[in-house]
Amino acid sequence: FPYTTLFRSVTVVTPASTTLLTTVGRVQAELGLTAGEDTDLLAGMIERASSAIARECRRVFGRETVTETLDGSGSRLLALSRTPIVSVASVTEDGVALAATEYAVEDAEAGALYRQDGWGRAGGYRMWGTEAFSSGYILPGSASTLRYAVTYTGGYLLPPEAGANLPGAVEQACLETVKAWYEARDGAAGEVSSLQIGTLRVGYRAEAAPAVNGVLPARALALLRNERRIA
């Protein structure tokens, strides 16, 4: 496998107050249930669905304050993992604090932090033989890669919180997942349809793809296509 010097670690300073991507009340409304009906069952499904969606998207949606430590990118943009960026408290370069005027949030949703002088590597690059580099098995490493520690707040306020700003597609994916699991809990089939021939009307239930508790349904996966992060 290719050799690389990239490094990234995240330490949570203040965890998200919730990880739930929707509420019991909204699920009950979607299912046509009365308030208080199957509350505990739905709460457990929401928790599991929220966890499954976070794993599928390889990200944390809830708003947290973290310290992220990573190697310099060698460009003027540094990619942070908790998005959208809400605020940046501090940045250090190899342990030395940078002035707040040296950097700015370029794109909060993308997690891009801008610095005119760049997030660099000091001392240039090691030079490997062209044969080794072209083979794809050895990448040129940095003689002295600068390491940055960024303490910042990022993520969304989730539906159980006041002022929630989670993208609607993510919450709908959670709703679709819980609905599918709930409707499949007793082996329920697909939607009811009917066929009329003259005065005779025949009702039947179309076969539906099975919804497995713990597996995200296709409708949810489609909603999440723009929310996934590269590992």
Coordinates of C-alpha atoms in Angstrom, one line a residue:
F1 CA 0.0 0.0 0.0
P2 CA 1.2 3.6 -0.6
Y3 CA 3.3 5.2 2.0
T4 CA 1.9 8.5 3.4
T5 CA 2.7 11.0 6.1
L6 CA -0.8 12.3 6.7
F7 CA -2.1 12.5 10.3
R8 CA -5.4 13.5 11.8
S9 CA -6.9 13.1 15.3
V10 CA -9.9 14.6 17.0
T11 CA -10.4 15.2 20.7
V12 CA -13.8 16.1 21.9
V13 CA -13.8 19.1 24.2
T14 CA -17.6 19.6 24.6
P15 CA -19.7 16.7 23.2
A16 CA -23.0 17.2 21.4
S17 CA -26.0 17.4 23.7
T18 CA -27.8 14.9 21.5
T19 CA -27.1 12.6 18.6
L20 CA -30.8 12.0 17.6
L21 CA -31.6 13.1 14.0
T22 CA -35.4 13.4 14.5
T23 CA -38.0 13.3 17.3
V24 CA -40.6 10.8 18.4
G25 CA -43.3 13.3 17.8
R26 CA -42.4 13.7 14.1
V27 CA -42.2 10.0 13.6
Q28 CA -45.6 9.5 15.2
A29 CA -47.0 12.2 12.9
E30 CA -45.5 10.5 9.8
L31 CA -47.0 7.2 10.8
G32 CA -50.4 8.6 11.8
L33 CA -50.0 7.5 15.4
T34 CA -51.4 9.3 18.4
A35 CA -49.2 11.1 20.9
G36 CA -47.8 8.6 23.4
E37 CA -48.3 5.6 21.1
D38 CA -45.3 3.2 20.9
T39 CA -43.1 6.0 22.3
D40 CA -40.4 3.8 23.8
L41 CA -40.3 1.6 20.8
L42 CA -39.9 4.6 18.4
A43 CA -37.3 6.3 20.7
G44 CA -35.1 3.2 20.5
M45 CA -35.5 3.0 16.7
I46 CA -34.6 6.7 16.3
E47 CA -31.4 6.2 18.4
R48 CA -30.3 3.2 16.3
A49 CA -31.3 4.9 13.0
S50 CA -29.3 8.0 14.0
S51 CA -26.3 5.9 14.7
A52 CA -26.6 4.0 11.5
I53 CA -26.8 7.2 9.4
A54 CA -23.8 8.7 11.2
R55 CA -21.8 5.5 10.3
E56 CA -23.0 5.5 6.7
C57 CA -22.0 9.2 6.3
R58 CA -18.8 8.8 8.3
R59 CA -19.4 12.0 10.2
V60 CA -20.8 13.5 13.4
F61 CA -23.8 15.7 12.8
G62 CA -24.3 17.1 16.3
R63 CA -22.6 20.4 17.2
E64 CA -19.4 19.8 19.3
T65 CA -16.3 21.7 20.3
V66 CA -13.2 19.7 19.4
T67 CA -9.5 20.0 19.1
E68 CA -8.4 18.6 15.7
T69 CA -4.7 17.9 15.2
L70 CA -3.5 17.4 11.6
D71 CA -0.6 17.8 9.2
G72 CA -0.3 20.8 7.0
S73 CA -2.0 20.5 3.7
G74 CA 0.7 22.3 1.7
S75 CA -1.9 24.7 0.4
R76 CA -3.8 27.8 1.6
L77 CA -6.8 25.6 2.7
L78 CA -7.0 23.3 5.7
A79 CA -9.9 20.8 5.7
L80 CA -11.5 20.3 9.1
S81 CA -13.9 17.3 9.7
R82 CA -16.7 18.7 11.9
T83 CA -18.9 20.8 9.7
P84 CA -20.3 23.3 9.3
I85 CA -17.7 25.3 11.2
V86 CA -19.4 27.6 13.7
S87 CA -16.4 29.3 15.3
V88 CA -12.7 28.8 15.7
A89 CA -11.2 29.4 19.1
S90 CA -7.5 28.9 18.4
V91 CA -4.9 27.5 16.0
T92 CA -1.4 26.4 16.8
E93 CA 1.4 25.6 14.4
D94 CA 3.8 23.1 15.9
G95 CA 2.7 24.3 19.3
V96 CA 3.0 28.0 18.6
A97 CA -0.3 30.0 18.6
L98 CA -1.3 31.8 15.5
A99 CA -3.0 35.2 15.6
A100 CA -6.7 35.1 14.8
T101 CA -6.0 37.6 12.0
E102 CA -3.8 34.9 10.2
Y103 CA -6.7 32.6 9.3
A104 CA -10.4 32.7 8.4
V105 CA -13.2 30.3 7.6
E106 CA -13.3 30.1 3.8
D107 CA -16.3 27.7 3.6
A108 CA -18.1 26.7 6.7
E109 CA -20.1 23.8 5.1
A110 CA -17.0 22.3 3.5
G111 CA -14.9 22.8 6.7
A112 CA -12.3 24.9 4.8
L113 CA -10.0 27.1 6.9
Y114 CA -8.0 29.7 4.8
R115 CA -4.5 31.1 5.5
Q116 CA -2.7 33.5 3.2
D117 CA 0.7 32.1 4.2
G118 CA -0.5 28.5 3.7
W119 CA -0.8 25.5 5.9
G120 CA 2.6 24.3 5.0
R121 CA 5.5 22.0 5.2
A122 CA 8.9 23.5 6.2
G123 CA 12.2 22.4 4.6
G124 CA 10.8 21.2 1.3
Y125 CA 10.3 17.5 0.3
R126 CA 12.5 14.5 0.3
M127 CA 13.4 13.4 -3.2
W128 CA 12.8 9.8 -4.0
G129 CA 14.0 8.1 -7.1
T130 CA 11.6 8.7 -10.0
E131 CA 11.2 4.9 -10.5
A132 CA 10.0 4.5 -6.9
F133 CA 7.7 7.4 -7.0
S134 CA 6.2 6.5 -10.4
S135 CA 5.5 2.9 -9.1
G136 CA 2.8 4.3 -6.8
Y137 CA 4.2 2.5 -3.8
I138 CA 6.3 5.4 -2.4
L139 CA 5.0 8.9 -2.1
P140 CA 7.4 11.9 -1.5
G141 CA 7.3 12.7 2.2
S142 CA 8.0 16.1 3.8
A143 CA 11.3 16.8 5.4
S144 CA 9.5 18.7 8.2
T145 CA 5.8 18.6 8.0
L146 CA 4.1 21.3 10.1
R147 CA 1.4 20.1 12.4
Y148 CA -1.6 22.1 13.4
A149 CA -4.0 21.9 16.3
V150 CA -7.4 23.7 15.7
T151 CA -9.9 24.1 18.5
Y152 CA -13.2 24.9 17.1
T153 CA -17.0 24.3 17.2
G154 CA -18.7 22.6 14.4
G155 CA -21.8 20.6 13.4
Y156 CA -25.5 21.2 13.4
L157 CA -28.1 21.8 16.1
L158 CA -30.3 18.6 15.9
P159 CA -34.1 18.3 15.8
P160 CA -34.5 17.8 19.6
E161 CA -32.7 21.1 20.2
A162 CA -34.0 24.7 19.9
G163 CA -33.0 26.4 16.7
A164 CA -32.3 23.1 14.9
N165 CA -30.6 23.5 11.5
L166 CA -29.9 20.0 10.4
P167 CA -30.4 19.6 6.7
G168 CA -33.9 18.3 5.9
A169 CA -32.6 15.5 3.8
V170 CA -30.8 14.0 6.8
E171 CA -33.8 14.2 9.1
Q172 CA -36.0 12.7 6.4
A173 CA -33.5 9.8 6.0
C174 CA -33.9 9.1 9.7
L175 CA -37.7 9.3 9.4
E176 CA -37.8 7.0 6.4
T177 CA -35.6 4.5 8.2
V178 CA -37.6 4.4 11.4
K179 CA -40.9 4.2 9.4
A180 CA -39.5 1.3 7.4
W181 CA -38.4 -0.5 10.5
Y182 CA -41.6 0.1 12.3
E183 CA -43.8 -1.0 9.5
A184 CA -41.7 -4.2 9.0
R185 CA -41.6 -5.1 12.7
D186 CA -44.6 -7.6 12.3
G187 CA -43.7 -8.6 8.7
A188 CA -46.0 -5.9 7.1
A189 CA -45.9 -5.9 3.4
G190 CA -46.1 -3.1 0.8
E191 CA -48.7 -0.5 0.0
V192 CA -52.3 -1.4 -0.6
S193 CA -53.5 -1.2 -4.2
S194 CA -56.6 -2.0 -6.0
L195 CA -57.8 -3.2 -9.5
Q196 CA -61.2 -2.5 -10.9
I197 CA -62.8 -4.5 -13.7
G198 CA -66.3 -3.2 -14.5
T199 CA -68.1 -3.0 -11.2
L200 CA -65.8 -5.5 -9.5
R201 CA -63.0 -3.9 -7.4
V202 CA -60.3 -6.2 -6.0
G203 CA -57.9 -4.9 -3.3
Y204 CA -54.5 -6.4 -2.8
R205 CA -51.2 -5.5 -1.0
A206 CA -48.2 -5.2 -3.3
E207 CA -45.1 -7.0 -2.2
A208 CA -42.4 -4.7 -0.8
A209 CA -38.7 -5.0 -0.4
P210 CA -38.0 -6.2 3.1
A211 CA -36.9 -3.6 5.7
V212 CA -34.4 -5.1 8.1
N213 CA -34.0 -3.4 11.5
G214 CA -30.5 -2.0 11.5
V215 CA -30.2 -1.7 7.7
L216 CA -30.9 1.7 6.0
P217 CA -33.6 1.5 3.4
A218 CA -33.0 2.6 -0.2
R219 CA -35.0 5.8 0.2
A220 CA -32.8 6.8 3.1
L221 CA -29.6 6.0 1.3
A222 CA -30.7 8.1 -1.7
L223 CA -31.4 11.1 0.6
L224 CA -27.9 10.8 2.1
R225 CA -25.9 10.7 -1.2
N226 CA -24.7 14.3 -0.7
E227 CA -24.0 14.0 3.0
R228 CA -21.3 11.3 3.0
R229 CA -17.7 12.1 3.8
I230 CA -14.6 10.3 2.3
A231 CA -12.9 8.2 5.0

